[in-house]
């Protein structure tokens, strides 16, 4: 189950790279005209950084079997998911009034990234919940 979780996590990351690329190609921070939809730099950096850090902990857990790493991965992933939800609500709140780079986000890519993220979160939670003591 740990490898399936890692594969889902990798898919989630790939689905997140595409909107990030579109946002950067569209001007990124320079093109954020609407303050309601503005993504602060700390949010833009923290969400992927936390998710990748959690993935590194998960890989460490897979390689070593250390339960602490699995729980750390879950905790850090929970923070990344929270920040992702904040980004999603800001993007969704802009609706048709979105201006700048975030207007170019395709709904399918955002939806797939979010669904894959939820699936990853659930798989990590299930995996760490059923781990036996070693």
PDB file of C-alpha atoms in Angstrom:
ATOM      1  CA  UNK A   1       0.000   0.000   0.000  1.00  0.00           C
ATOM      2  CA  UNK A   2       2.939   2.309   0.631  1.00  0.00           C
ATOM      3  CA  UNK A   3       4.079   2.094  -2.996  1.00  0.00           C
ATOM      4  CA  UNK A   4       0.570   2.791  -4.294  1.00  0.00           C
ATOM      5  CA  UNK A   5       0.493   5.835  -2.047  1.00  0.00           C
ATOM      6  CA  UNK A   6       3.846   6.999  -3.418  1.00  0.00           C
ATOM      7  CA  UNK A   7       2.585   6.560  -6.997  1.00  0.00           C
ATOM      8  CA  UNK A   8      -0.566   8.545  -6.216  1.00  0.00           C
ATOM      9  CA  UNK A   9       1.592  11.208  -4.612  1.00  0.00           C
ATOM     10  CA  UNK A  10       3.785  11.430  -7.719  1.00  0.00           C
ATOM     11  CA  UNK A  11       0.684  11.786  -9.916  1.00  0.00           C
ATOM     12  CA  UNK A  12      -0.589  14.551  -7.639  1.00  0.00           C
ATOM     13  CA  UNK A  13       2.720  16.386  -7.968  1.00  0.00           C
ATOM     14  CA  UNK A  14       2.638  16.105 -11.750  1.00  0.00           C
ATOM     15  CA  UNK A  15      -0.908  17.448 -11.855  1.00  0.00           C
ATOM     16  CA  UNK A  16       0.231  20.376  -9.699  1.00  0.00           C
ATOM     17  CA  UNK A  17       3.203  21.203 -11.895  1.00  0.00           C
ATOM     18  CA  UNK A  18       0.979  21.969 -14.875  1.00  0.00           C
ATOM     19  CA  UNK A  19      -1.034  24.826 -13.280  1.00  0.00           C
ATOM     20  CA  UNK A  20       2.195  26.144 -11.754  1.00  0.00           C
ATOM     21  CA  UNK A  21       3.777  26.196 -15.204  1.00  0.00           C
ATOM     22  CA  UNK A  22       0.749  27.998 -16.678  1.00  0.00           C
ATOM     23  CA  UNK A  23       0.797  30.511 -13.853  1.00  0.00           C
ATOM     24  CA  UNK A  24       4.499  31.223 -14.298  1.00  0.00           C
ATOM     25  CA  UNK A  25       4.196  31.377 -18.103  1.00  0.00           C
ATOM     26  CA  UNK A  26       1.317  33.832 -17.707  1.00  0.00           C
ATOM     27  CA  UNK A  27       3.427  36.259 -15.732  1.00  0.00           C
ATOM     28  CA  UNK A  28       3.107  34.865 -12.218  1.00  0.00           C
ATOM     29  CA  UNK A  29       3.209  37.481  -9.486  1.00  0.00           C
ATOM     30  CA  UNK A  30       3.706  40.315 -11.981  1.00  0.00           C
ATOM     31  CA  UNK A  31       0.253  39.716 -13.505  1.00  0.00           C
ATOM     32  CA  UNK A  32      -1.862  39.390 -10.365  1.00  0.00           C
ATOM     33  CA  UNK A  33      -4.311  42.222 -10.851  1.00  0.00           C
ATOM     34  CA  UNK A  34      -7.182  41.175  -8.586  1.00  0.00           C
ATOM     35  CA  UNK A  35      -6.299  41.344  -4.912  1.00  0.00           C
ATOM     36  CA  UNK A  36      -9.013  38.793  -4.050  1.00  0.00           C
ATOM     37  CA  UNK A  37      -7.270  36.120  -6.096  1.00  0.00           C
ATOM     38  CA  UNK A  38      -3.724  37.111  -5.270  1.00  0.00           C
ATOM     39  CA  UNK A  39      -1.602  34.174  -4.168  1.00  0.00           C
ATOM     40  CA  UNK A  40       1.001  35.339  -1.637  1.00  0.00           C
ATOM     41  CA  UNK A  41       4.536  34.197  -2.369  1.00  0.00           C
ATOM     42  CA  UNK A  42       4.704  32.314   0.927  1.00  0.00           C
ATOM     43  CA  UNK A  43       1.610  30.331  -0.067  1.00  0.00           C
ATOM     44  CA  UNK A  44       2.980  29.624  -3.529  1.00  0.00           C
ATOM     45  CA  UNK A  45       6.276  28.376  -2.125  1.00  0.00           C
ATOM     46  CA  UNK A  46       4.985  26.630   1.006  1.00  0.00           C
ATOM     47  CA  UNK A  47       2.371  24.384  -0.595  1.00  0.00           C
ATOM     48  CA  UNK A  48       4.716  22.517  -2.972  1.00  0.00           C
ATOM     49  CA  UNK A  49       7.678  22.696  -0.574  1.00  0.00           C
ATOM     50  CA  UNK A  50       5.697  21.050   2.220  1.00  0.00           C
ATOM     51  CA  UNK A  51       4.218  18.453  -0.136  1.00  0.00           C
ATOM     52  CA  UNK A  52       7.662  17.532  -1.494  1.00  0.00           C
ATOM     53  CA  UNK A  53       9.126  17.426   2.024  1.00  0.00           C
ATOM     54  CA  UNK A  54       6.333  15.099   3.091  1.00  0.00           C
ATOM     55  CA  UNK A  55       6.977  12.930   0.033  1.00  0.00           C
ATOM     56  CA  UNK A  56      10.665  12.749   0.979  1.00  0.00           C
ATOM     57  CA  UNK A  57       9.660  11.585   4.467  1.00  0.00           C
ATOM     58  CA  UNK A  58       7.332   9.011   2.904  1.00  0.00           C
ATOM     59  CA  UNK A  59      10.129   7.668   0.710  1.00  0.00           C
ATOM     60  CA  UNK A  60      12.309   7.539   3.810  1.00  0.00           C
ATOM     61  CA  UNK A  61       9.596   5.527   5.536  1.00  0.00           C
ATOM     62  CA  UNK A  62       9.371   3.146   2.578  1.00  0.00           C
ATOM     63  CA  UNK A  63      13.141   2.640   2.571  1.00  0.00           C
ATOM     64  CA  UNK A  64      13.643   2.277   6.326  1.00  0.00           C
ATOM     65  CA  UNK A  65      10.272   1.201   7.707  1.00  0.00           C
ATOM     66  CA  UNK A  66      10.550   3.909  10.383  1.00  0.00           C
ATOM     67  CA  UNK A  67       7.016   4.669  11.593  1.00  0.00           C
ATOM     68  CA  UNK A  68       8.033   8.105  12.837  1.00  0.00           C
ATOM     69  CA  UNK A  69       8.843   9.143   9.267  1.00  0.00           C
ATOM     70  CA  UNK A  70       5.415   7.962   8.135  1.00  0.00           C
ATOM     71  CA  UNK A  71       3.687  10.036  10.796  1.00  0.00           C
ATOM     72  CA  UNK A  72       5.858  13.069  10.034  1.00  0.00           C
ATOM     73  CA  UNK A  73       4.945  12.652   6.357  1.00  0.00           C
ATOM     74  CA  UNK A  74       1.275  12.594   7.307  1.00  0.00           C
ATOM     75  CA  UNK A  75       1.538  15.725   9.468  1.00  0.00           C
ATOM     76  CA  UNK A  76       3.452  17.712   6.879  1.00  0.00           C
ATOM     77  CA  UNK A  77       1.083  16.509   4.151  1.00  0.00           C
ATOM     78  CA  UNK A  78      -1.861  17.727   6.239  1.00  0.00           C
ATOM     79  CA  UNK A  79      -0.317  21.214   6.314  1.00  0.00           C
ATOM     80  CA  UNK A  80       0.338  21.107   2.564  1.00  0.00           C
ATOM     81  CA  UNK A  81      -3.256  20.008   1.965  1.00  0.00           C
ATOM     82  CA  UNK A  82      -4.559  22.878   4.078  1.00  0.00           C
ATOM     83  CA  UNK A  83      -2.523  25.377   2.063  1.00  0.00           C
ATOM     84  CA  UNK A  84      -3.715  23.740  -1.153  1.00  0.00           C
ATOM     85  CA  UNK A  85      -7.304  24.178  -0.001  1.00  0.00           C
ATOM     86  CA  UNK A  86      -6.605  27.858   0.685  1.00  0.00           C
ATOM     87  CA  UNK A  87      -5.213  28.256  -2.835  1.00  0.00           C
ATOM     88  CA  UNK A  88      -8.198  26.438  -4.306  1.00  0.00           C
ATOM     89  CA  UNK A  89     -10.737  28.619  -2.501  1.00  0.00           C
ATOM     90  CA  UNK A  90      -8.925  31.783  -3.574  1.00  0.00           C
ATOM     91  CA  UNK A  91      -8.862  30.563  -7.167  1.00  0.00           C
ATOM     92  CA  UNK A  92     -12.485  29.411  -7.049  1.00  0.00           C
ATOM     93  CA  UNK A  93     -13.624  32.648  -5.426  1.00  0.00           C
ATOM     94  CA  UNK A  94     -12.269  34.639  -8.355  1.00  0.00           C
ATOM     95  CA  UNK A  95     -14.539  32.805 -10.798  1.00  0.00           C
ATOM     96  CA  UNK A  96     -15.028  34.580 -14.079  1.00  0.00           C
ATOM     97  CA  UNK A  97     -13.601  37.768 -12.587  1.00  0.00           C
ATOM     98  CA  UNK A  98     -10.121  36.272 -12.281  1.00  0.00           C
ATOM     99  CA  UNK A  99      -7.399  38.396 -13.764  1.00  0.00           C
ATOM    100  CA  UNK A 100      -3.807  37.655 -14.531  1.00  0.00           C
ATOM    101  CA  UNK A 101      -2.055  34.324 -14.643  1.00  0.00           C
ATOM    102  CA  UNK A 102      -4.486  32.340 -12.476  1.00  0.00           C
ATOM    103  CA  UNK A 103      -7.226  32.875 -15.062  1.00  0.00           C
ATOM    104  CA  UNK A 104      -5.436  30.389 -17.303  1.00  0.00           C
ATOM    105  CA  UNK A 105      -5.785  27.447 -14.899  1.00  0.00           C
ATOM    106  CA  UNK A 106      -7.756  24.690 -16.615  1.00  0.00           C
ATOM    107  CA  UNK A 107     -10.513  23.300 -14.422  1.00  0.00           C
ATOM    108  CA  UNK A 108      -9.562  19.728 -15.331  1.00  0.00           C
ATOM    109  CA  UNK A 109      -5.954  20.131 -14.146  1.00  0.00           C
ATOM    110  CA  UNK A 110      -7.003  21.819 -10.900  1.00  0.00           C
ATOM    111  CA  UNK A 111      -9.676  19.185 -10.321  1.00  0.00           C
ATOM    112  CA  UNK A 112      -7.338  16.262 -10.996  1.00  0.00           C
ATOM    113  CA  UNK A 113      -4.678  17.735  -8.727  1.00  0.00           C
ATOM    114  CA  UNK A 114      -7.221  18.219  -5.937  1.00  0.00           C
ATOM    115  CA  UNK A 115      -8.767  14.762  -6.295  1.00  0.00           C
ATOM    116  CA  UNK A 116      -5.370  13.103  -6.442  1.00  0.00           C
ATOM    117  CA  UNK A 117      -4.329  15.122  -3.389  1.00  0.00           C
ATOM    118  CA  UNK A 118      -7.357  13.940  -1.429  1.00  0.00           C
ATOM    119  CA  UNK A 119      -6.698  10.344  -2.523  1.00  0.00           C
ATOM    120  CA  UNK A 120      -3.062  10.663  -1.438  1.00  0.00           C
ATOM    121  CA  UNK A 121      -4.071  12.106   1.930  1.00  0.00           C
ATOM    122  CA  UNK A 122      -6.537   9.276   2.544  1.00  0.00           C
ATOM    123  CA  UNK A 123      -4.027   6.607   1.489  1.00  0.00           C
ATOM    124  CA  UNK A 124      -1.357   8.043   3.784  1.00  0.00           C
ATOM    125  CA  UNK A 125      -3.836   8.217   6.659  1.00  0.00           C
ATOM    126  CA  UNK A 126      -4.977   4.629   6.085  1.00  0.00           C
ATOM    127  CA  UNK A 127      -1.414   3.380   5.820  1.00  0.00           C
ATOM    128  CA  UNK A 128      -0.189   5.043   9.006  1.00  0.00           C
ATOM    129  CA  UNK A 129      -3.359   4.064  10.867  1.00  0.00           C
ATOM    130  CA  UNK A 130      -2.954   0.355  10.239  1.00  0.00           C
ATOM    131  CA  UNK A 131       0.819   0.187  10.793  1.00  0.00           C
ATOM    132  CA  UNK A 132       1.795  -2.379  13.357  1.00  0.00           C
ATOM    133  CA  UNK A 133       4.410  -1.593  15.970  1.00  0.00           C
ATOM    134  CA  UNK A 134       7.914  -2.732  15.121  1.00  0.00           C
TER     135      UNK A 134
END
